[in-house]
mmCIF file of C-alpha atoms in Angstrom:
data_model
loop_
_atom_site.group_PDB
_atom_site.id
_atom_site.type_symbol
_atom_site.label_atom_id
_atom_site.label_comp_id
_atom_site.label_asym_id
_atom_site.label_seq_id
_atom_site.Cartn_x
_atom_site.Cartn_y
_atom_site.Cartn_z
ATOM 1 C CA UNK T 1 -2.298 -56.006 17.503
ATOM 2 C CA UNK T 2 -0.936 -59.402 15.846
ATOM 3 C CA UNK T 3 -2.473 -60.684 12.646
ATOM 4 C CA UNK T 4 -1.957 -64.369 11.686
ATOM 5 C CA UNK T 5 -3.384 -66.383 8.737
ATOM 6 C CA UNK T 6 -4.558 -70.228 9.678
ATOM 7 C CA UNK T 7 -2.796 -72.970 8.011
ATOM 8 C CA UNK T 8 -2.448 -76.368 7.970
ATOM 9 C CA UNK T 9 1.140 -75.952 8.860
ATOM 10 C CA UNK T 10 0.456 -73.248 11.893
ATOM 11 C CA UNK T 11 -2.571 -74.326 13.673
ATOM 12 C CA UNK T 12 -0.517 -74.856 16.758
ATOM 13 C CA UNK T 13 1.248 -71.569 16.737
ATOM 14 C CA UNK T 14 -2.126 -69.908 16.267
ATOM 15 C CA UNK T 15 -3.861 -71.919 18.754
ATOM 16 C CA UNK T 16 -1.070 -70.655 21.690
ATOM 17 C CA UNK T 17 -1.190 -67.290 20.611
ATOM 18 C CA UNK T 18 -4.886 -67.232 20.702
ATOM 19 C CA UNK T 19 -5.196 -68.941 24.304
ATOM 20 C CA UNK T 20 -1.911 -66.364 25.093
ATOM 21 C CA UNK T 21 -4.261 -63.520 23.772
ATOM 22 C CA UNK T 22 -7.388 -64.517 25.979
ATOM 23 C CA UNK T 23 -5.246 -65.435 29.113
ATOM 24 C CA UNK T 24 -4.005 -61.797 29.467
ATOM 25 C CA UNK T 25 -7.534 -60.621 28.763
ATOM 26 C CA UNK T 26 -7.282 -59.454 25.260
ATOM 27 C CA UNK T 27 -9.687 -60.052 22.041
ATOM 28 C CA UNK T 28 -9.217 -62.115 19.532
ATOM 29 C CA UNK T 29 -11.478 -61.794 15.811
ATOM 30 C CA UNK T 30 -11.909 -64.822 14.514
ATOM 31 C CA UNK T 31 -13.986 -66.258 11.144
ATOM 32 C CA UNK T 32 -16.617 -68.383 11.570
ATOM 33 C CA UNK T 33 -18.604 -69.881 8.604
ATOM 34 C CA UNK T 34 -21.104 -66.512 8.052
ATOM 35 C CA UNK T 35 -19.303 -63.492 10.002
ATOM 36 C CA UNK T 36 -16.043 -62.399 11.690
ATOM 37 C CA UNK T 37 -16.325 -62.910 15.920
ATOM 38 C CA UNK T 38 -14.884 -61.737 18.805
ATOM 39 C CA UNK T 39 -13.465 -64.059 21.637
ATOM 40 C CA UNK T 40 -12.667 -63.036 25.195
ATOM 41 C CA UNK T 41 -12.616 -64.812 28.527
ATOM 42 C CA UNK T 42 -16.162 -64.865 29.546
ATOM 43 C CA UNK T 43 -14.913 -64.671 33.099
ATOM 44 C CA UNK T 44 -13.051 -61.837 32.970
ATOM 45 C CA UNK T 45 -14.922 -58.566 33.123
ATOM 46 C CA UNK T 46 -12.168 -56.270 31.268
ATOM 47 C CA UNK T 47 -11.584 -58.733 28.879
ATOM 48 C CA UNK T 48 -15.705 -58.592 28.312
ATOM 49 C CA UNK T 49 -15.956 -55.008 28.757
ATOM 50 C CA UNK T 50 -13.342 -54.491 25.527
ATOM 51 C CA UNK T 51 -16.158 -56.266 23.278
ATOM 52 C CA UNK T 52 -19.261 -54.518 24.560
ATOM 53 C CA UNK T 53 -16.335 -51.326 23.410
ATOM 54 C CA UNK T 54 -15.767 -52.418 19.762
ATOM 55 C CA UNK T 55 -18.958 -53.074 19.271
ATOM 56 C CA UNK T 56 -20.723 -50.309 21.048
ATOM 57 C CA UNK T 57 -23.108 -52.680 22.691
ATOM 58 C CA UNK T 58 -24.804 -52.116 25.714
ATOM 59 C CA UNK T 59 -24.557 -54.687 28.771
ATOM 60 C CA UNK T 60 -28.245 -54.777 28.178
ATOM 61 C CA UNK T 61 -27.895 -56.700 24.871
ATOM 62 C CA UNK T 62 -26.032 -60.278 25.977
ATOM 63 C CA UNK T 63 -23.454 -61.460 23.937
ATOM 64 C CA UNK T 64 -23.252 -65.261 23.125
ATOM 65 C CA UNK T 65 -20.324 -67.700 25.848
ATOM 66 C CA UNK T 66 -19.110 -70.960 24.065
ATOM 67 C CA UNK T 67 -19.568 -73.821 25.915
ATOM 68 C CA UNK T 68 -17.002 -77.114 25.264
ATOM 69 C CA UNK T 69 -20.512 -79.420 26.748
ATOM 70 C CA UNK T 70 -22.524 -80.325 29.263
ATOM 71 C CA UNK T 71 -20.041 -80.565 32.237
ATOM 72 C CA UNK T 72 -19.138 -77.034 31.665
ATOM 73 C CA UNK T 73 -22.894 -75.736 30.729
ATOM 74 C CA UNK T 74 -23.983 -76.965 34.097
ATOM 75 C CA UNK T 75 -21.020 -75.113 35.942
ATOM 76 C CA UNK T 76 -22.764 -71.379 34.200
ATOM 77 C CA UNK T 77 -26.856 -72.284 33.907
ATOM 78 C CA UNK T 78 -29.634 -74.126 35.525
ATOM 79 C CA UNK T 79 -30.408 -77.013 33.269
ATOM 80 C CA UNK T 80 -32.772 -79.373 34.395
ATOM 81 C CA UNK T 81 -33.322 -83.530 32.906
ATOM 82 C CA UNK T 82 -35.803 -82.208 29.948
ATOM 83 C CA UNK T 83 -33.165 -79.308 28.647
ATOM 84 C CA UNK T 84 -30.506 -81.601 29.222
ATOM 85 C CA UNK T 85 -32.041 -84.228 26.889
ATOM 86 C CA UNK T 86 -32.659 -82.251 24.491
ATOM 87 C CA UNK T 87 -29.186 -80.613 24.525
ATOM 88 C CA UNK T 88 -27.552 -83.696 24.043
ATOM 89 C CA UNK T 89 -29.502 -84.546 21.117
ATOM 90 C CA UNK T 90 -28.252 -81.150 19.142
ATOM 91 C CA UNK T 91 -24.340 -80.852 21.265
ATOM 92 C CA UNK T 92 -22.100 -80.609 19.401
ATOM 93 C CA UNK T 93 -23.517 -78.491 16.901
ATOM 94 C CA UNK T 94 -24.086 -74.943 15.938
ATOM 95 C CA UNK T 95 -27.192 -74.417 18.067
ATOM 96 C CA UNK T 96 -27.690 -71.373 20.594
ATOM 97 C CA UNK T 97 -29.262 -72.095 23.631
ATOM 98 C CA UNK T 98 -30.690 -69.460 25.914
ATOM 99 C CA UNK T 99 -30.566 -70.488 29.533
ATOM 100 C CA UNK T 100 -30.972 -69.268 32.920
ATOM 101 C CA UNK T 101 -27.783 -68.262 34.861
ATOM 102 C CA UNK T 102 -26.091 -69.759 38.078
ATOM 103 C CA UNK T 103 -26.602 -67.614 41.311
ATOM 104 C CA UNK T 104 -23.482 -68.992 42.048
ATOM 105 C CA UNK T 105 -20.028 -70.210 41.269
ATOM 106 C CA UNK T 106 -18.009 -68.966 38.369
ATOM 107 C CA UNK T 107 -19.084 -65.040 37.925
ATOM 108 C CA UNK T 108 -19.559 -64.921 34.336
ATOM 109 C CA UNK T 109 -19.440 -61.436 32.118
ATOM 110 C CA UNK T 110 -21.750 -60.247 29.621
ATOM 111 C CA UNK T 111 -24.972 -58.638 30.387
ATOM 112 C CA UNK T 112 -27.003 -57.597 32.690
ATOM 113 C CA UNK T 113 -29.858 -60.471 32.571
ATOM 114 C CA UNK T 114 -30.606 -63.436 34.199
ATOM 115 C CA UNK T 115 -29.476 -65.954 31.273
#
């Protein structure tokens, strides 16, 4: 396990060693602005299987994917012109939105539910 503090003079070094971290399929706790997180490659099933672990979750209870925006929402859920509108009016922001899975393309980790 590594430990390092955020600083104006290290955000770089933390940034690699967190996309280093993720790459190999590790977790990575991070602050947000209410409660600590925990970040892992939504597309790689170990790497998800390690937080349902350390949190003693079941795959029944979904955990939340970060999306960068729309390009990259539409490769993971079905989101049609009225969801789409209305996501764009909210993106980028701190909003959750629950949507329905791809059949296909990139397998995505998580749960065991449709969204």
């Amino acid at each position: 396990m590594k430990i390092l503090k955020i600083s104006s003079q290290n955000k770089k070094e933390v940034l690699e060693e967190t996309l280093f971290c993720l790459e190999k399929g590790g977790v990575v706790i991070f602050p947000t602005d209410t409660v600590y997180g925990l970040l892992a490659d939504a597309t790689n099933k170990e790497a998800v299987d390690k937080i349902f672990k350390i949190k003693k979750r079941t795959i029944q209870k979904p955990v939340p994917i970060f999306i960068k925006d729309m390009k990259m929402a539409k490769k993971f859920a079905k989101i049609d012109k009225e969801q789409e509108k209305i996501l764009k009016l909210v993106w980028p922001g701190r909003v959750t939105a629950v949507l329905e899975r791809r059949k296909k393309g990139i397998k995505l980790y998580g749960a065991d539910k449709k969204t």
